[in-house]
Structures are given as structure tokens and as C-alpha cells.
Amino acid sequence: MIIEPRMRGFICLTAHPKGCEQNVKNQIEYIKSKGAIEGAKKVLVIGASTGFGLASRITSAFGSGAATIGVFFEKPPLEGKTASPGWYNSAAFENEAHKAGLYAKSINGDAFSNEVKQQTLDLIKKDLGQVDLVIYSLASPVRLHPVTGVLHRSVLKPIGSTFTNKTVDFHSGKVSEVSIEPCSGDDIENTIAVMGGEDWAMWIDALKAENLLAPGATTVAYSYIGPSLTEAVYRKGTIGRAKDHLEATAFTITDSLEDINGKAYVSVNKALVTQASSAIPVIPLYISLLYKIMKEEGIHEGCIEQIQRLYQQRLYTGSDVPTDEKGRIRIDDWEMRADVQEKVAKLWEQAVTENLEEIGDLEGYRKDFYNLFGFDFEGVDYKADTNEMVNVSSIA
Ligand SMILES: NC(=O)c1ccc[n+]([C@@H]2O[C@H](COP(=O)([O-])OP(=O)(O)OC[C@H]3O[C@@H](n4cnc5c(N)ncnc54)[C@H](O)[C@@H]3O)[C@@H](O)[C@H]2O)c1
């Protein structure tokens, strides 16, 4: 079929298999161009199919020659209906890994469930024995709690009072004012249940209980802080409470791994265009201004550049992992540079519909958004008849 982007609001309903393949190949090429990293050799990535998790899987495999098991929750294709992008990304990743002689298997299902955890433990036991790195990179709006059976929904809302600020519809470029009502009821607890650290700890406990963590094993989860501009809706909002919980969980996990000399870290990453971040009001305007400044300064990074730097310059330097005063690894350091933030804040004051194309990087934002779904890549013939029925080889 001829596959074109079909947008509905902040999501795209279609994905292009060849474009997703190109995306994965580009990331692999980038990692190879940066040279070998003395990193972990047996790696489990939870949330491995898109964004930071996919970049982590690629960096482990093609930077360190690691065997990888990837867990994700993606929609396979149906005749005439494309798969979700993470499905096509994972198909392409496995193909490239296998061509390079690397072990790569994937599990598609709900990582919050006991069943998927058990399936993953069984696979590690059978094929790898133990893992020495566990990346936890889930981003989900819901979690069915495996013990209580409660379905928790996360919300992206301020706490205490209504937050009003500018936002942009990145499709039309229209800048407008948006008001977000504060959270209510159990919103904070629910958001912590979905995006906090409980499930991360459950994974690590389950792996350790079956002796599947190698001595000295490391686990890393991803967080975000961001500037004062977005604070009310992000870091001081409901999602920020979940990130506080995730960051606190790193310490309890580290304590629980003391006997095997293991360590849990949270890495604070930079703001990037993903399906989740596009849906948060205010954030797309911030990102389009941030991209403009960071590109001008020559310090712009995507997921793959971020994770390459995380591995090579933070996790696997051969000496202690550098952290901030709260024990977090910081690869949002360039985003948070005072000069970058001052410039973004100035542009924020000026931004209106009429000047945003010029003072912001709306074009870069849109391109990144299309890229998430495998569109707008050089070297892909989007007019060609394309087979949507692609298998992930280890799942097929
Ligand atoms: N995007 C940003 O700007 C940004 C910045 C800093 C930190 N982070 C954090 O990085 C982490 C990953 O975010 P991302 O932006 O890469 O997200 P993403 O949406 O690109 O990736 C999410 C991954 O989780 C998987 N997933 C979701 N629900 C699942 C489930 N129930 N079971 C199994 N797999 C499931 C998806 O299949 C996918 O592989 C999150 O913790 C996020 O908060 C994101």
C-alpha cells in the first residue's frame, strides 16, 4: 500500500515501515561513527521500541556489542492497517542486529503485568543467564496494577492552581493562550502509580529473586526536570511528583542491590519531541524555541546523541559515575545551561503566531514529529508501494 501520514490532533494514525527502518539505520550509523563503548554485554531494555529506550538498545548493541532483550507494547500490523512505529522500529532493529551477529529478542506486551515479567525472566534464564544492565524507559498513560487490579490513569496537570501560559499548535503554527485546570481527587496518586518507581522496583526485585542480575549490575531509569517556564505543568505538576518518586526509588533499589554490588541511577534527559511530549500544552512551544537556540549554539541532540553521551561520558568512563547533589546523572546539562535558558526565556516573551516560524524552530519540531512515525526521511521512496505486513523476527 502507499502509506501517508494521517494526523488526528496530536497523533499520527499511520507509520511507515521503510521510514522507521531508515530511522533505526541512521541511529546505528551514528553509534558506529562514535566508536566502541566498554559497556554492558547483556542488556534488558524495558520500553525498547521508541524514543530513549530504542536509542539505549541501539547504543548497547552497536556501541558495546551487547546481546539485548527488548520489552515494549506495540500494535502489530493488520492487512491494510499499519503497525505502530515502535513495531517497525523493533523489526528493523532485530534485522540489523542479527545481520551484525548480535543476539536480539523482543517481547511485546504489558510490562506492568506479572505475565510479561515472567516471560522476560524465563527468556533471560534460557538465553542469557544473567543481565548486567537494565534500562527502564517506559512512558505510558495507564497502568493496570498487577497486585490490586486497579487501572491507574496518569494526568499532566498543575497542582493547586490553574496554570495559564502560551502554547502552540505545531501543525498550524498558531500561538495562543491555554489554561490548565489543577488536578483533583486521586490524580497525583494515580500519576505516581503509572510513572513513578514502583514498577521499576518490581522488575528489579523479580530479576534479583531469580538470580538474573550479574554481580555489579546497573539499572537506569529516565527523568526530566526542565525550566521554570514549564515547571507548573511539568516538574511541579502531577508528572513531577511521579518523577520525584522515580528518583527516590533509585536509592531504595541501590540498597536492595548492595549484596551484588549493583547500582540504580536516574538519568535526567533533555526535552525532545515524542508522542507524549507533543500532547502536553506549553511544551511544544518551549521545545521549538529551545531547538532554535541549541541548534544555533551547535549543541542540539536527539535521543541517540543523548544516550551515546550517557554511556560514553557518564556510565562507562572507567571511573565513578558523575551525579548531581541529588545523585542524578545529568545529560540535560546543555539544555539547562544558563545562557541557553536566558535566550529561550527572552524568545518566549516575544513569541506570537506571526514571528514563531522565524524566532522558533517549528520546522524542526514538525520534522521530528513526522520522523517519529517514519515519515520525512531522506532516502525513502514514500510514493512506492510498501508492504505494511512486517514481522519482528523473534516474535513472529
Ligand atoms: N521525551 C522527552 O522529552 C523526555 C525527556 C526526559 C525524560 N524522558 C523520559 O524518558 C522515558 C521514555 O520516554 P520516551 O519519550 O522515550 O517515550 P516513548 O513514548 O518514545 O517510549 C515509551 C516506550 O515504552 C513502551 N511502553 C509503553 N507502555 C508500555 C507497557 N504497558 N508495556 C510495555 N511497554 C510499554 C513503548 O512501547 C515504548 O517502547 C520516560 O520515563 C520519559 O519521562 C522523556
PDB file of C-alpha atoms and ligand atoms in Angstrom, residues 47-53 71-74 109-112 137-140 195 222-224 234 243 269-272 274 277, ligand 1:
ATOM      1  CA  GLY A  47      10.364   0.331  26.764  1.00  0.00           C
ATOM      2  CA  ALA A  48      12.765  -0.548  23.940  1.00  0.00           C
ATOM      3  CA  SER A  49      10.843   0.363  20.806  1.00  0.00           C
ATOM      4  CA  THR A  50      10.841   4.176  20.539  1.00  0.00           C
ATOM      5  CA  GLY A  51      12.448   7.291  21.999  1.00  0.00           C
ATOM      6  CA  PHE A  52      15.138   6.956  24.657  1.00  0.00           C
ATOM      7  CA  GLY A  53      14.615   3.198  25.122  1.00  0.00           C
ATOM      8  CA  VAL A  71      10.223  -5.280  26.045  1.00  0.00           C
ATOM      9  CA  PHE A  72       7.579  -2.963  24.569  1.00  0.00           C
ATOM     10  CA  PHE A  73       3.865  -2.576  23.946  1.00  0.00           C
ATOM     11  CA  GLU A  74       3.218  -2.005  20.252  1.00  0.00           C
ATOM     12  CA  GLY A 109       3.084  -6.965  25.909  1.00  0.00           C
ATOM     13  CA  ASP A 110       2.217  -5.030  29.038  1.00  0.00           C
ATOM     14  CA  ALA A 111       5.431  -4.584  31.028  1.00  0.00           C
ATOM     15  CA  PHE A 112       3.380  -3.741  34.130  1.00  0.00           C
ATOM     16  CA  SER A 137      12.266   3.642  29.760  1.00  0.00           C
ATOM     17  CA  LEU A 138       8.512   3.220  29.916  1.00  0.00           C
ATOM     18  CA  ALA A 139       6.205   6.121  29.066  1.00  0.00           C
ATOM     19  CA  SER A 140       2.581   5.161  29.437  1.00  0.00           C
ATOM     20  CA  MET A 195       5.025   6.895  36.050  1.00  0.00           C
ATOM     21  CA  TYR A 222      14.953   8.301  32.756  1.00  0.00           C
ATOM     22  CA  SER A 223      13.625  11.539  34.192  1.00  0.00           C
ATOM     23  CA  TYR A 224      13.095  15.166  33.217  1.00  0.00           C
ATOM     24  CA  TYR A 234       5.783  19.517  34.440  1.00  0.00           C
ATOM     25  CA  LYS A 243       9.437  11.735  38.715  1.00  0.00           C
ATOM     26  CA  ASN A 269      17.492  13.746  29.893  1.00  0.00           C
ATOM     27  CA  LYS A 270      16.722  16.719  27.670  1.00  0.00           C
ATOM     28  CA  ALA A 271      13.342  17.734  26.255  1.00  0.00           C
ATOM     29  CA  LEU A 272      12.665  16.041  22.943  1.00  0.00           C
ATOM     30  CA  THR A 274       7.923  12.386  21.359  1.00  0.00           C
ATOM     31  CA  SER A 277       5.614  15.482  24.926  1.00  0.00           C
TER      32      SER A 277
HETATM   33  N1  LIG B   1      10.576  12.894  25.657  1.00  0.00           N
HETATM   34  C1  LIG B   1      11.199  13.690  26.494  1.00  0.00           C
HETATM   35  O1  LIG B   1      11.333  14.878  26.271  1.00  0.00           O
HETATM   36  C2  LIG B   1      11.810  13.103  27.759  1.00  0.00           C
HETATM   37  C3  LIG B   1      12.797  13.843  28.415  1.00  0.00           C
HETATM   38  C4  LIG B   1      13.387  13.309  29.556  1.00  0.00           C
HETATM   39  C5  LIG B   1      12.988  12.067  30.040  1.00  0.00           C
HETATM   40  N2  LIG B   1      12.015  11.377  29.376  1.00  0.00           N
HETATM   41  C6  LIG B   1      11.615  10.062  29.956  1.00  0.00           C
HETATM   42  O2  LIG B   1      12.146   9.004  29.171  1.00  0.00           O
HETATM   43  C7  LIG B   1      11.312   7.842  29.345  1.00  0.00           C
HETATM   44  C8  LIG B   1      10.922   7.312  27.983  1.00  0.00           C
HETATM   45  O3  LIG B   1      10.195   8.302  27.305  1.00  0.00           O
HETATM   46  P1  LIG B   1      10.172   8.475  25.718  1.00  0.00           P
HETATM   47  O4  LIG B   1       9.912   9.926  25.476  1.00  0.00           O
HETATM   48  O5  LIG B   1      11.373   7.831  25.127  1.00  0.00           O
HETATM   49  O6  LIG B   1       8.823   7.694  25.404  1.00  0.00           O
HETATM   50  P2  LIG B   1       8.315   6.824  24.172  1.00  0.00           P
HETATM   51  O7  LIG B   1       6.840   7.005  24.153  1.00  0.00           O
HETATM   52  O8  LIG B   1       9.077   7.160  22.931  1.00  0.00           O
HETATM   53  O9  LIG B   1       8.697   5.299  24.582  1.00  0.00           O
HETATM   54  C9  LIG B   1       7.950   4.588  25.511  1.00  0.00           C
HETATM   55  C10 LIG B   1       8.269   3.115  25.437  1.00  0.00           C
HETATM   56  O10 LIG B   1       7.500   2.445  26.447  1.00  0.00           O
HETATM   57  C11 LIG B   1       6.825   1.348  25.862  1.00  0.00           C
HETATM   58  N3  LIG B   1       5.608   1.110  26.641  1.00  0.00           N
HETATM   59  C12 LIG B   1       4.626   1.982  26.969  1.00  0.00           C
HETATM   60  N4  LIG B   1       3.693   1.352  27.733  1.00  0.00           N
HETATM   61  C13 LIG B   1       4.105   0.070  27.891  1.00  0.00           C
HETATM   62  C14 LIG B   1       3.607  -1.050  28.573  1.00  0.00           C
HETATM   63  N5  LIG B   1       2.480  -1.005  29.288  1.00  0.00           N
HETATM   64  N6  LIG B   1       4.302  -2.212  28.485  1.00  0.00           N
HETATM   65  C15 LIG B   1       5.447  -2.314  27.773  1.00  0.00           C
HETATM   66  N7  LIG B   1       5.982  -1.264  27.138  1.00  0.00           N
HETATM   67  C16 LIG B   1       5.326  -0.085  27.184  1.00  0.00           C
HETATM   68  C17 LIG B   1       6.575   1.736  24.437  1.00  0.00           C
HETATM   69  O11 LIG B   1       6.279   0.594  23.648  1.00  0.00           O
HETATM   70  C18 LIG B   1       7.903   2.418  24.116  1.00  0.00           C
HETATM   71  O12 LIG B   1       8.871   1.436  23.830  1.00  0.00           O
HETATM   72  C19 LIG B   1      10.119   8.307  30.203  1.00  0.00           C
HETATM   73  O13 LIG B   1      10.362   7.994  31.548  1.00  0.00           O
HETATM   74  C20 LIG B   1      10.131   9.812  29.999  1.00  0.00           C
HETATM   75  O14 LIG B   1       9.508  10.518  31.061  1.00  0.00           O
HETATM   76  C21 LIG B   1      11.433  11.845  28.221  1.00  0.00           C
END
